[in-house]
Coordinates of C-alpha atoms in Angstrom, one line a residue:
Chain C
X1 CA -23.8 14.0 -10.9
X2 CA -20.9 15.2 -13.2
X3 CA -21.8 14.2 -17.2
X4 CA -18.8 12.8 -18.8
X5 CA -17.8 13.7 -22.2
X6 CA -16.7 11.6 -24.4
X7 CA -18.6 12.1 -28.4
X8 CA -19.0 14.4 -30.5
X9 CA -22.7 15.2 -29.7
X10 CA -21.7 16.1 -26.2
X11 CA -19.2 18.2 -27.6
X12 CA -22.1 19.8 -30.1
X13 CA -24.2 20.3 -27.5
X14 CA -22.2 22.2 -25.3
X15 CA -21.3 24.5 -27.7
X16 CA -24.9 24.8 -28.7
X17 CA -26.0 25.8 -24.5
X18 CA -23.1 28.2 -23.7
X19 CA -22.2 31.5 -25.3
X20 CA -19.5 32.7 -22.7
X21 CA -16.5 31.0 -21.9
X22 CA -14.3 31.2 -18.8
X23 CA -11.3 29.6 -19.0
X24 CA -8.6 29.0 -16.2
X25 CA -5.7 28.7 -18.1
X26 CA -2.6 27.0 -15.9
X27 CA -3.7 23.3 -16.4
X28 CA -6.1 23.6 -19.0
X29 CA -5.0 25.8 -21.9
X30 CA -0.9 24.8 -21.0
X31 CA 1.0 23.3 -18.2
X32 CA 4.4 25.3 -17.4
X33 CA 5.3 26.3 -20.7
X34 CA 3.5 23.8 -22.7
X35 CA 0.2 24.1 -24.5
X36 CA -2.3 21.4 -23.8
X37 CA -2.9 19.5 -27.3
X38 CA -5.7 20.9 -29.2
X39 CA -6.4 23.3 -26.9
X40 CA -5.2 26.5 -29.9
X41 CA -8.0 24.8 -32.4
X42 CA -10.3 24.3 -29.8
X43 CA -10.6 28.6 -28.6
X44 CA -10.3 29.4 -32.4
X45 CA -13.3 26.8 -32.7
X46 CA -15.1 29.2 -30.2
X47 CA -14.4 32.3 -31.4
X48 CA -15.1 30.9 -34.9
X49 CA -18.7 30.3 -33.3
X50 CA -19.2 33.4 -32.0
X51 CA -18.5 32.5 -27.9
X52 CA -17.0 35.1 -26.1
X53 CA -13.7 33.9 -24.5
X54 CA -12.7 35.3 -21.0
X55 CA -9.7 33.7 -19.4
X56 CA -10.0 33.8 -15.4
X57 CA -6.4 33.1 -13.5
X58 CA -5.7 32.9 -10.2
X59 CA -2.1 33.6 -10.9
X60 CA -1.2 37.0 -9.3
X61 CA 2.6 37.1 -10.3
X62 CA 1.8 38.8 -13.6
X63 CA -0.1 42.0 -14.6
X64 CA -2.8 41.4 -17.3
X65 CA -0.5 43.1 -20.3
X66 CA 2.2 40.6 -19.1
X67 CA 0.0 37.4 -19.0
X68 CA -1.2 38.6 -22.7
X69 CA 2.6 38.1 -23.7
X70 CA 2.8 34.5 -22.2
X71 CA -0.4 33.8 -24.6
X72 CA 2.1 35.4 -27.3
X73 CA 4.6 33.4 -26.2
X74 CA 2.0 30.1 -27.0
X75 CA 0.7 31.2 -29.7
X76 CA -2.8 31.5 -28.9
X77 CA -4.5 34.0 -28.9
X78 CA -6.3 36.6 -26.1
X79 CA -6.6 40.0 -26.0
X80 CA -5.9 41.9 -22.7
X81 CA -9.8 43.0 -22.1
X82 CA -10.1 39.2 -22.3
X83 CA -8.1 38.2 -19.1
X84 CA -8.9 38.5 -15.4
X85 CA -6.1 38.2 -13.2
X86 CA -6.5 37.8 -9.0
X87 CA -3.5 40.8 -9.0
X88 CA -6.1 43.1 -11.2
X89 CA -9.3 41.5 -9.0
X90 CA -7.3 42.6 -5.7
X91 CA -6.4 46.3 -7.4
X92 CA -10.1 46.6 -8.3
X93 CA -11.6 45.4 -5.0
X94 CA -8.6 47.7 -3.2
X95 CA -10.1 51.1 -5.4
X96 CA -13.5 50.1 -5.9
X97 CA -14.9 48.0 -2.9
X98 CA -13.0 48.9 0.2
X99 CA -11.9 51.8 -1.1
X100 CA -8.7 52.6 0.6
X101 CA -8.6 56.0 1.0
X102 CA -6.2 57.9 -1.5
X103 CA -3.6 59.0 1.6
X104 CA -3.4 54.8 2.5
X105 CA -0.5 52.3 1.2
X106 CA -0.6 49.0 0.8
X107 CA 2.3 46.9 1.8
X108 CA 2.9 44.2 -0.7
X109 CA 4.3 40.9 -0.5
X110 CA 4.5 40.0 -4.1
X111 CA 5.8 40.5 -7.8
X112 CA 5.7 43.3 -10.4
X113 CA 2.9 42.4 -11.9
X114 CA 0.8 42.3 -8.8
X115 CA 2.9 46.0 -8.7
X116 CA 1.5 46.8 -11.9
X117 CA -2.0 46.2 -11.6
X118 CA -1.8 48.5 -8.5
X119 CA 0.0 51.2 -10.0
X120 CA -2.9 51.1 -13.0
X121 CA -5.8 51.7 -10.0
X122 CA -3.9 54.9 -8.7
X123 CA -2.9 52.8 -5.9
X124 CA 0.1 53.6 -3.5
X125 CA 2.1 51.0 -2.5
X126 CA 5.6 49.7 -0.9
X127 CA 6.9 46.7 -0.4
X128 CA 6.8 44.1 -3.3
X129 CA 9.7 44.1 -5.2
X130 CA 11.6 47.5 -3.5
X131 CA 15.2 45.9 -2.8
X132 CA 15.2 47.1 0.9
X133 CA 12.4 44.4 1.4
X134 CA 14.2 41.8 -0.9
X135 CA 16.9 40.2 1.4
X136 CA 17.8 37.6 3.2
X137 CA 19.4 39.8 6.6
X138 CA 18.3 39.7 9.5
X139 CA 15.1 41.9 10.5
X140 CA 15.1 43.9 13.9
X141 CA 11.6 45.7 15.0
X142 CA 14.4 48.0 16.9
X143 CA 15.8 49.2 13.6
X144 CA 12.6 49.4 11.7
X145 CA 10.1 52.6 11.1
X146 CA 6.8 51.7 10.2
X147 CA 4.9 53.5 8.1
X148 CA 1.6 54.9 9.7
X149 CA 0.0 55.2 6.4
X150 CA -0.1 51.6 5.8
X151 CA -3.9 50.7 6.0
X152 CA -4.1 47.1 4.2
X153 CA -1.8 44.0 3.5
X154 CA -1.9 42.5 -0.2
X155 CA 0.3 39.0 -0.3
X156 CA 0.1 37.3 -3.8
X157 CA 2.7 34.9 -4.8
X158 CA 6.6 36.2 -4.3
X159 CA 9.2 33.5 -5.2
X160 CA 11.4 36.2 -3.0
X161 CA 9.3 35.7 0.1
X162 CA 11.4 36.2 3.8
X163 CA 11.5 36.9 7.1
X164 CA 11.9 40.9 6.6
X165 CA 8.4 41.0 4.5
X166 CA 6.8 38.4 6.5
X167 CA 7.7 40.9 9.3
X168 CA 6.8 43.5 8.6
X169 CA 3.2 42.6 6.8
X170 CA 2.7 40.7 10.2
X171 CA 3.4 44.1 12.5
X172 CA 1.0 46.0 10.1
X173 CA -1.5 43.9 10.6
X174 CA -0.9 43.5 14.3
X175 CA -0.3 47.4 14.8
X176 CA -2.1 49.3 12.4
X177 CA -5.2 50.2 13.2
X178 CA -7.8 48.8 10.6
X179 CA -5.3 47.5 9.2
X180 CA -7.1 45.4 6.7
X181 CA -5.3 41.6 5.8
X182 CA -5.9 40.6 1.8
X183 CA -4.3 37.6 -0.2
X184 CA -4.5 37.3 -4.4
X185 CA -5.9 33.7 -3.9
X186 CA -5.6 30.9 -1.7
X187 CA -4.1 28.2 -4.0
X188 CA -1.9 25.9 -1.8
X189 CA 0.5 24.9 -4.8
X190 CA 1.5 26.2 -8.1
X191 CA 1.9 23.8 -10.9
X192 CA 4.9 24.3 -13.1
X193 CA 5.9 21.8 -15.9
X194 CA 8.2 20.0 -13.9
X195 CA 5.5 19.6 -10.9
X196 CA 4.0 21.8 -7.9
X197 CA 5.5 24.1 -5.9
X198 CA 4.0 26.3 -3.4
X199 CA 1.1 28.8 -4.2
X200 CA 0.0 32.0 -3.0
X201 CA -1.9 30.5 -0.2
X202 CA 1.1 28.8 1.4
X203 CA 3.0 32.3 0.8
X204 CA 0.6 33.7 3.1
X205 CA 0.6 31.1 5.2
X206 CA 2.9 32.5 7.8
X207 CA 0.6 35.6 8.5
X208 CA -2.5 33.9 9.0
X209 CA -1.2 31.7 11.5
X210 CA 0.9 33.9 13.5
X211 CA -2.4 36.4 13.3
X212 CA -4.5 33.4 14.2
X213 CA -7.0 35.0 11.3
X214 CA -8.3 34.8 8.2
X215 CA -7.6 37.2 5.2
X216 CA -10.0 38.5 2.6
X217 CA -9.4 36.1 -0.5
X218 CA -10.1 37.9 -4.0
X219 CA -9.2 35.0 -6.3
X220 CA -10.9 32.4 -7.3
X221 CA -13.3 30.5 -6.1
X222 CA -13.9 33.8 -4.2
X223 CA -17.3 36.0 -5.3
X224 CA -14.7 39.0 -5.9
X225 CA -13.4 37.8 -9.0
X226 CA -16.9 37.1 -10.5
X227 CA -18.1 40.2 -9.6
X228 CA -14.5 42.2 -11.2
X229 CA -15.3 40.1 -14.4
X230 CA -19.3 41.3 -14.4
X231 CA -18.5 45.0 -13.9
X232 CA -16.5 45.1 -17.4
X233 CA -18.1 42.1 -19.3
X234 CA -21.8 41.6 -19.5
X235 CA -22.8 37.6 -19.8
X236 CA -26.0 35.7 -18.7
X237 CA -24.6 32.7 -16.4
X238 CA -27.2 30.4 -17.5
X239 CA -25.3 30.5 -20.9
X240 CA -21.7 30.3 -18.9
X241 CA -19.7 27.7 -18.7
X242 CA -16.1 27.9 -16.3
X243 CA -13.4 25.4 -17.5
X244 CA -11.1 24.9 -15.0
X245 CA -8.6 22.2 -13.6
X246 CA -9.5 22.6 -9.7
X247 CA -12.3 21.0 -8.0
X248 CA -11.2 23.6 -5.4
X249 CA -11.0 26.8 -7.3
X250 CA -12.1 26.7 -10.8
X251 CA -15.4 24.9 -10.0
X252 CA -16.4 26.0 -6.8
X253 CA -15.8 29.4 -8.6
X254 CA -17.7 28.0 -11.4
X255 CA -20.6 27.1 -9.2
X256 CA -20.4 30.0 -6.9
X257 CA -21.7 32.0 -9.5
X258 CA -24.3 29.9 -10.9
X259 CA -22.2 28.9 -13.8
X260 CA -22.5 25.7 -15.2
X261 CA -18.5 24.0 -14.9
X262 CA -16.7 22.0 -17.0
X263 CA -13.8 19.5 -15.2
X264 CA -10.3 19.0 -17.6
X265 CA -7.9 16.3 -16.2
X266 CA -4.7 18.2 -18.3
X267 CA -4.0 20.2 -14.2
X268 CA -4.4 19.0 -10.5
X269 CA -7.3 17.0 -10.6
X270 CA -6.5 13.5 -11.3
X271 CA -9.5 10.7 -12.3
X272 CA -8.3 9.1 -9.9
X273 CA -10.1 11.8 -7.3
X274 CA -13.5 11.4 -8.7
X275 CA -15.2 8.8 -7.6
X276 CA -14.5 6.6 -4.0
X277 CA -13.8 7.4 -0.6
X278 CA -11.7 10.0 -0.9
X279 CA -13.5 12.3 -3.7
X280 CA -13.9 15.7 -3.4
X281 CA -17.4 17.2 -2.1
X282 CA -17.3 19.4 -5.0
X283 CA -18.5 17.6 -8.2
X284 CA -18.4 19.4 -11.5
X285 CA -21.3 19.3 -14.3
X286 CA -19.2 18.4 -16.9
X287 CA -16.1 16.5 -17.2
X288 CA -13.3 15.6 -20.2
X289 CA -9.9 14.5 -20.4
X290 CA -8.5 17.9 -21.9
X291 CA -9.9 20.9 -23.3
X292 CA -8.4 19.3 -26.4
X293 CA -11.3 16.7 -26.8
X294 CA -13.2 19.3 -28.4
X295 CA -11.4 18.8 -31.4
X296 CA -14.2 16.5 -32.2
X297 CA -16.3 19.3 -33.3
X298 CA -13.3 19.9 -36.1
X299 CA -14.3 17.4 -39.1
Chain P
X1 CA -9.6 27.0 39.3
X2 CA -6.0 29.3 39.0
X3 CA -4.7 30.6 42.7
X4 CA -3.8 33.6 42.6
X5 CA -0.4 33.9 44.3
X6 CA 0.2 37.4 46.0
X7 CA 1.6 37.0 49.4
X8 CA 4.9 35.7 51.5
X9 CA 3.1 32.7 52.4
X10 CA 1.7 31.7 49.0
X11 CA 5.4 31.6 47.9
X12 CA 6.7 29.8 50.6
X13 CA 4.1 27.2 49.8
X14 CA 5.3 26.8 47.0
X15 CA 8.8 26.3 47.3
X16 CA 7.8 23.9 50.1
X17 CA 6.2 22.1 47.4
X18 CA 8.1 21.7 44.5
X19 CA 11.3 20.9 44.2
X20 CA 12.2 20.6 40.3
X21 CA 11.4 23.6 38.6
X22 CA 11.0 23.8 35.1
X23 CA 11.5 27.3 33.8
X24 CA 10.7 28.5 30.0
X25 CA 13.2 31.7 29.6
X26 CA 11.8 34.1 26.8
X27 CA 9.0 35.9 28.4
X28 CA 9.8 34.5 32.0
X29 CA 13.3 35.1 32.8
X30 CA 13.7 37.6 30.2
X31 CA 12.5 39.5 27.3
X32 CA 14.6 39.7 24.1
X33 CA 18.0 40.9 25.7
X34 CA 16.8 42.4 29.1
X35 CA 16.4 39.8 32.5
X36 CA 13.2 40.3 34.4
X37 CA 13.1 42.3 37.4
X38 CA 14.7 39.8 40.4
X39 CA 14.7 36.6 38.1
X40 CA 18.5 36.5 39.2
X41 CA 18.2 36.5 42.8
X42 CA 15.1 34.0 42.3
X43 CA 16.7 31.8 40.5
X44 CA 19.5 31.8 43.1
X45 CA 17.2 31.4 45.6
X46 CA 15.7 28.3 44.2
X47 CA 19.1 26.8 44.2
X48 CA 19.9 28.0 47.6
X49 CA 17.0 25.6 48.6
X50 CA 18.6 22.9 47.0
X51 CA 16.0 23.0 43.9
X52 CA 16.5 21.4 40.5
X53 CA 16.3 24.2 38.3
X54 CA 16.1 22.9 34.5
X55 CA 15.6 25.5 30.9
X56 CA 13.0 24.0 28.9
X57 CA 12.7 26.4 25.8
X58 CA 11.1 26.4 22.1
X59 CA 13.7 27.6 20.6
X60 CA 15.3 26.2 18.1
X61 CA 17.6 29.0 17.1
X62 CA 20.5 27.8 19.1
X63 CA 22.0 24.6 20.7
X64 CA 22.4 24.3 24.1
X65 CA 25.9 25.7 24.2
X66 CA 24.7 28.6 22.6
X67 CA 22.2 29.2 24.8
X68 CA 24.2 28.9 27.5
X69 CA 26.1 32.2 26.0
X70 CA 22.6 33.7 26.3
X71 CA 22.4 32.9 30.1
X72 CA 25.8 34.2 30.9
X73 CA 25.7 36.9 28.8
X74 CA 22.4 38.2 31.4
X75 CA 24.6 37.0 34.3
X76 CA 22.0 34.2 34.6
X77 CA 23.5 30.7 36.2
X78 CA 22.9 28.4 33.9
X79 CA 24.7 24.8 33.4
X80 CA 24.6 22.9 29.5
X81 CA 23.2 19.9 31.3
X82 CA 20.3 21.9 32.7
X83 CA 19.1 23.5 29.3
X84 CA 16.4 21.4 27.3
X85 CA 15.8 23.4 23.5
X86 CA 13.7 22.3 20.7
X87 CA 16.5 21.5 18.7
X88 CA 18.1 19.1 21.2
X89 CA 14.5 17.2 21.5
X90 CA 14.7 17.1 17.5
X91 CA 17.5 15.8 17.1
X92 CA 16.8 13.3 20.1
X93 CA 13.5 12.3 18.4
X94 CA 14.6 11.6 15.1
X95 CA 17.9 9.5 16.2
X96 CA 16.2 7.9 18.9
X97 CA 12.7 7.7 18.2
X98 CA 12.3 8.1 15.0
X99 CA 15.4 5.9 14.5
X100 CA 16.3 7.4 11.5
X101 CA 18.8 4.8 9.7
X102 CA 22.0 6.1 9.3
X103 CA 22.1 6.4 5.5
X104 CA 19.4 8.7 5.2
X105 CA 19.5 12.3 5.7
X106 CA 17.4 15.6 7.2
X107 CA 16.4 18.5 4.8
X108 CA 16.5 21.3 7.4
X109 CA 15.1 24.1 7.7
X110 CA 16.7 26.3 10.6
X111 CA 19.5 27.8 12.0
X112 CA 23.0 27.2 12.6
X113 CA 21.9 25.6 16.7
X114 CA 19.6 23.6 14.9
X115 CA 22.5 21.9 13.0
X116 CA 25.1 22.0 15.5
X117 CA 22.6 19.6 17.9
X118 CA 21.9 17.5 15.2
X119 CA 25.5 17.2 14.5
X120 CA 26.3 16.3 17.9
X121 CA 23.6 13.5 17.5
X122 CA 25.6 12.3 14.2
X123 CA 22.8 12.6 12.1
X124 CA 23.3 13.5 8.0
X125 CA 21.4 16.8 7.4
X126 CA 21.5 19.4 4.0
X127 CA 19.5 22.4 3.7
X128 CA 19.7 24.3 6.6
X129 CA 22.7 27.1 6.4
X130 CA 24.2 26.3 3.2
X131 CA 24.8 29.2 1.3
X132 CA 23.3 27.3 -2.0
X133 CA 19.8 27.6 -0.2
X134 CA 20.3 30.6 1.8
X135 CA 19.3 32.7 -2.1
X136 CA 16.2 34.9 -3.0
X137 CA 17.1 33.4 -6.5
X138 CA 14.5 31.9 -8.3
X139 CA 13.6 28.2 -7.8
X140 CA 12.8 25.7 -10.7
X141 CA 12.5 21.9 -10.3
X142 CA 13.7 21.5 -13.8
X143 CA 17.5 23.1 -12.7
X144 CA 17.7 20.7 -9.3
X145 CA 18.7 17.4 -8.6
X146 CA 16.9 16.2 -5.4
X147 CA 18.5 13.6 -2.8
X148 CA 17.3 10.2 -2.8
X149 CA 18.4 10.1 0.7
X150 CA 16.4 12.5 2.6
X151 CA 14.5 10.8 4.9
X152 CA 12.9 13.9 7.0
X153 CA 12.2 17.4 6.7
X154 CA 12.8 19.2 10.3
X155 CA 11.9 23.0 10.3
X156 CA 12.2 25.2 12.7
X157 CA 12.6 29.0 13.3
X158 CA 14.3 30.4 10.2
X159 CA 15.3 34.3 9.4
X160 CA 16.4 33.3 6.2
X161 CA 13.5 31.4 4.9
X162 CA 13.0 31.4 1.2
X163 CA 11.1 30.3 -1.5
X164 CA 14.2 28.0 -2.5
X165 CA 14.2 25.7 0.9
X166 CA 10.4 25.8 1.2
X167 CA 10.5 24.1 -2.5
X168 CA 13.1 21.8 -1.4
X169 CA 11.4 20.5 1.8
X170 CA 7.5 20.2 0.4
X171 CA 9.2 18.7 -3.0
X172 CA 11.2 16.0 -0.4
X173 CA 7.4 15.3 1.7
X174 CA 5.5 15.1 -1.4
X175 CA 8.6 12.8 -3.7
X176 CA 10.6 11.0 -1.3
X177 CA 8.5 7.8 0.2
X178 CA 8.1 8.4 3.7
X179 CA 9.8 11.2 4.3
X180 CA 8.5 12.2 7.5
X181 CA 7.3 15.9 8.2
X182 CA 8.8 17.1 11.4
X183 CA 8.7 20.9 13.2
X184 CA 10.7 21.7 16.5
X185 CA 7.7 23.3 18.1
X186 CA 4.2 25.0 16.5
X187 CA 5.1 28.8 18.1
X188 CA 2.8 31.0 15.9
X189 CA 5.1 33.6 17.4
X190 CA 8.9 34.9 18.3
X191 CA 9.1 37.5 21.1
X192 CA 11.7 39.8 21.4
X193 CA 12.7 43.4 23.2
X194 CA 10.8 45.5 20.7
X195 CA 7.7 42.8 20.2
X196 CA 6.7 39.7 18.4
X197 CA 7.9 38.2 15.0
X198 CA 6.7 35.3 13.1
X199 CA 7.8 32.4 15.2
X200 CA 8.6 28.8 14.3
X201 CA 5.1 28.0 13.6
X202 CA 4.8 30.4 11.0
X203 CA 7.4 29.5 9.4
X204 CA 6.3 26.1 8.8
X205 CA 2.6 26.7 8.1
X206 CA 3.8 27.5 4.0
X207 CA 4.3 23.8 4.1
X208 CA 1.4 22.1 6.1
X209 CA -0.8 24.3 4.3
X210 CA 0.8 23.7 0.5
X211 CA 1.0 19.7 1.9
X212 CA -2.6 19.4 3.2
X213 CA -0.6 17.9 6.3
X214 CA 0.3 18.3 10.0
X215 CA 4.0 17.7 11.0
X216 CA 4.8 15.4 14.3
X217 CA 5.3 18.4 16.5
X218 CA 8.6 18.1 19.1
X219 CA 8.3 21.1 21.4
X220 CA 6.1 21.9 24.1
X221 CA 3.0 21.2 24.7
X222 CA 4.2 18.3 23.0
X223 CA 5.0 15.5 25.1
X224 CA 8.2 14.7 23.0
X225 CA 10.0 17.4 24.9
X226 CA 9.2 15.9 28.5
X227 CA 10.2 12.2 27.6
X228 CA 13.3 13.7 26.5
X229 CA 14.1 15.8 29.6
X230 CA 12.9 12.5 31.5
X231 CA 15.7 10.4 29.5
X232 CA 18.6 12.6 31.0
X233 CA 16.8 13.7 34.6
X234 CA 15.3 11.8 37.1
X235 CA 12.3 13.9 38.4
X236 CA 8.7 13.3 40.6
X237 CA 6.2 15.2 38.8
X238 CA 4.2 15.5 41.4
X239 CA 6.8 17.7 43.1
X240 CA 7.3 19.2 39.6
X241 CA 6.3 22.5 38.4
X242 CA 6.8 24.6 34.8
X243 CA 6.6 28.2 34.8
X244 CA 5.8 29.8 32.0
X245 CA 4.3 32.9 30.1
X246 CA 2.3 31.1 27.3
X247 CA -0.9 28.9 28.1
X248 CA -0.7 27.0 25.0
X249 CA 2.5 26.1 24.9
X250 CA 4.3 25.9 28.6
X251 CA 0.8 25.8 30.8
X252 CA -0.5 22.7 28.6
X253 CA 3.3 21.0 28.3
X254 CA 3.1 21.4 32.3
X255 CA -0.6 19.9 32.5
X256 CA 0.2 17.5 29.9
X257 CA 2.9 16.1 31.8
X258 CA 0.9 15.8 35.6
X259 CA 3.0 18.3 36.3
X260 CA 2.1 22.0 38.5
X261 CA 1.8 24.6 36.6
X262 CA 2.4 28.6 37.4
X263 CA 1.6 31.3 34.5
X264 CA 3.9 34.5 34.5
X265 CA 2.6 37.7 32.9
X266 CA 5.8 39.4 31.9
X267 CA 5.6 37.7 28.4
X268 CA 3.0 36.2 25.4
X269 CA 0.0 35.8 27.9
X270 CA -2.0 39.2 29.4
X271 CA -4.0 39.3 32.0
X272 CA -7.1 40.3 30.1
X273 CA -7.1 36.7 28.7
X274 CA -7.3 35.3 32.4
X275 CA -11.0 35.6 32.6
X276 CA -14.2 36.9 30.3
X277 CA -15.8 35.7 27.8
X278 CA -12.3 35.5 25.3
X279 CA -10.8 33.6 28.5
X280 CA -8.3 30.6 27.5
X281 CA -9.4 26.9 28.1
X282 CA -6.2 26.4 29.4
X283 CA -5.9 26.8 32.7
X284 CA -2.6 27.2 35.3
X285 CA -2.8 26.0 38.9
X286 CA -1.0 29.4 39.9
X287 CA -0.6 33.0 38.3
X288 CA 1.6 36.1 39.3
X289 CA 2.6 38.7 37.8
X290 CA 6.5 38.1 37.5
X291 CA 9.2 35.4 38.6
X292 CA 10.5 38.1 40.5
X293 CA 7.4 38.3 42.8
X294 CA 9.1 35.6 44.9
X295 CA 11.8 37.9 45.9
X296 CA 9.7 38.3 48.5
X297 CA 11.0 35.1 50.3
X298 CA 14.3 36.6 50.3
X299 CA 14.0 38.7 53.9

């Protein structure tokens, strides 16, 4: 049963029961490039009390330094060791857990700061943003060398996705030996102030279905990220809370890890999806309007 | 149970048999730009005997007149009125089926055949090959001004799919009331000479999986494609058969349709898949190797 929020003593005793913070921050802290109302005073709030502050994003198209300058940009405030990205998650769990071994590539299908976060791991890559890959003429297998050293696909979110990446991720994976197949997340849409558009999972899309297979997800609500997060930040998840706009991220995320999650209806989730016939399985253990509510601790 | 076809006799049987034959052409007849051994002489053959020989292919790529270039430029006989494509059976569907009123319009995604078919069908299409949406530039709902109109989004095979027309046609699903959701065929993948590409599938699975939704499917196995071939050609189905290299597309279009069925392995489908434990559930009535195996009627 989800708890809604709606006074200032549930308010008080949240902050009383959880010392670290996650925060998703597309739909709860700002929407496109808007801040959510209240939701500055509300982290200074925290931080005034002591909480540590993580902020956990599924967004892939940005290195961590780069997302710290859209916080700039907003005016609230983070610091770089603060924020998880699924493009730093995927770099780690490249180095760290499957460790590719150093004479591998990856081939990207995604942006710079997906490029970035690989570069920082010691990572070689092609692919991504390299011009030859960034067009819209024709591809031809006949007029194409692979490269042999390629031993995993990373696809992340790439407003310049086409048919000569899509290609040539798909021969990889098809031709490659071991060739291993990994996506930044699995979101199906990307909100953006005017509305959605579609996310990194629809990017990759095309691969699993002409594969017929499944990639390794390392984004939210996936394991991966929690355990990237735990290697640099110590917390005890009974005193964790994840914030988060996504039934289908955020909380299963949230949950996952035995964390307890908090709902905002500021992102995807409308009220409207909470109760009825068609609500989701996954049910949050808190739930408030906006991240801004908090403000009733402010007096 | 599949016969195995292997001898003069089987093959006179079934010529005896049948006497409209249904022929998909990549994988069967050729492979990217080179014929299969003796699928000239069989195909003249065939006709010899008095056979209806009709072209009943996926792809959406090019109309029918185009295609015909394809046959002639192999040497292959081929007539207009003979050749049944995806894009035909679109356009068909949504002027005759569909009854799309004639003040709405089709986002497409697809080719220049694609367009030219639904031209001849007089139906109002944007999208498709207009150089606006042929762009790796990035795509922002704020800078676009949708059309009210658009009453369907058709997709099909696309080399020069981009984030900009995969905005357009899930913002049209998701905006414009009933706006229906249509594909020319569910291909996962595109053979040619030097192996398989993302097919048409693919390129519409960014958009079922950001919608959360299937598309009404036109090509084979659906049965779209045989009511449309039935509109224009009188045919017994029981004295019908459909060769083809793919089981889940031109085996199950056959078997879908009462009609015989007879699996080629010169394309998609290998003979490892015929039997084992990873065997297909989709079984032909008769295999052999190649088309051109029935050059051995020709003595």
């Amino acid at each position: 049963m989800t708890s809604r929020l709606s006074s200032r003593e549930h308010y008080a005793d949240l902050l009383d029961k959880y010392d670290t913070w996650l925060f998703d921050c597309d739909g709860v802290l700002w929407s496109g490039d808007k801040t959510i109302d209240g939701a500055i005073e509300v982290l200074q709030l925290l931080r005034h009390h002591k909480k540590s502050v993580l902020f956990v994003t599924n967004n892939a198209t940005k290195s961590r330094a780069n997302y710290k300058k859209k916080f700039d940009s907003l005016g609230v405030e983070a610091h770089v060791d603060e924020i998880y990205g699924s493009a730093y998650a995927s770099a780690v769990y490249i180095s760290s857990v499957m460790k590719l071994p150093k004479d591998k590539k990856v081939y990207v299908i995604g942006m710079g700061g997906l490029e970035e976060e690989l570069r920082e791991e010691g990572i070689s890559f092609i692919g991504g943003t390299d011009p030859a890959d960034n067009t819209l003429a024709s591809f031809s297998l006949a007029n194409w060398t692979p490269d042999p050293t390629v031993g995993a696909v990373l696809c992340g979110l790439d407003t310049a996705i086409n048919y000569t990446k899509l290609s040539k991720a798909f021969s990889y994976i098809l031709r490659n030996e071991g060739c291993a197949f990994l996506v930044t997340n699995e979101d199906s849409t990307y909100p953006t102030s005017d509305g959605l558009l579609p996310g990194a999972g629809s990017i990759s899309a095309p691969l699993r279905y002409a594969l017929g297979r499944n990639p390794i997800a390392i984004g939210k609500p996936q394991r991966t990220m929690l355990d990237c997060i735990k290697a640099k930040h110590d917390f005890d998840p009974k005193r964790t809370i994840m914030v988060g706009d996504r039934l289908n991220t955020d909380i299963e995320f949230g949950k996952a890890g035995g964390l307890a999650t908090l709902l905002v209806l500021t992102g995807i989730t409308k009220e409207s999806e909470l109760s009825g016939p068609n609500a989701s399985p996954t049910v949050a253990d808190f739930v408030t309007k906006s991240i801004g509510d908090l403000r009733a601790l402010i007096s």
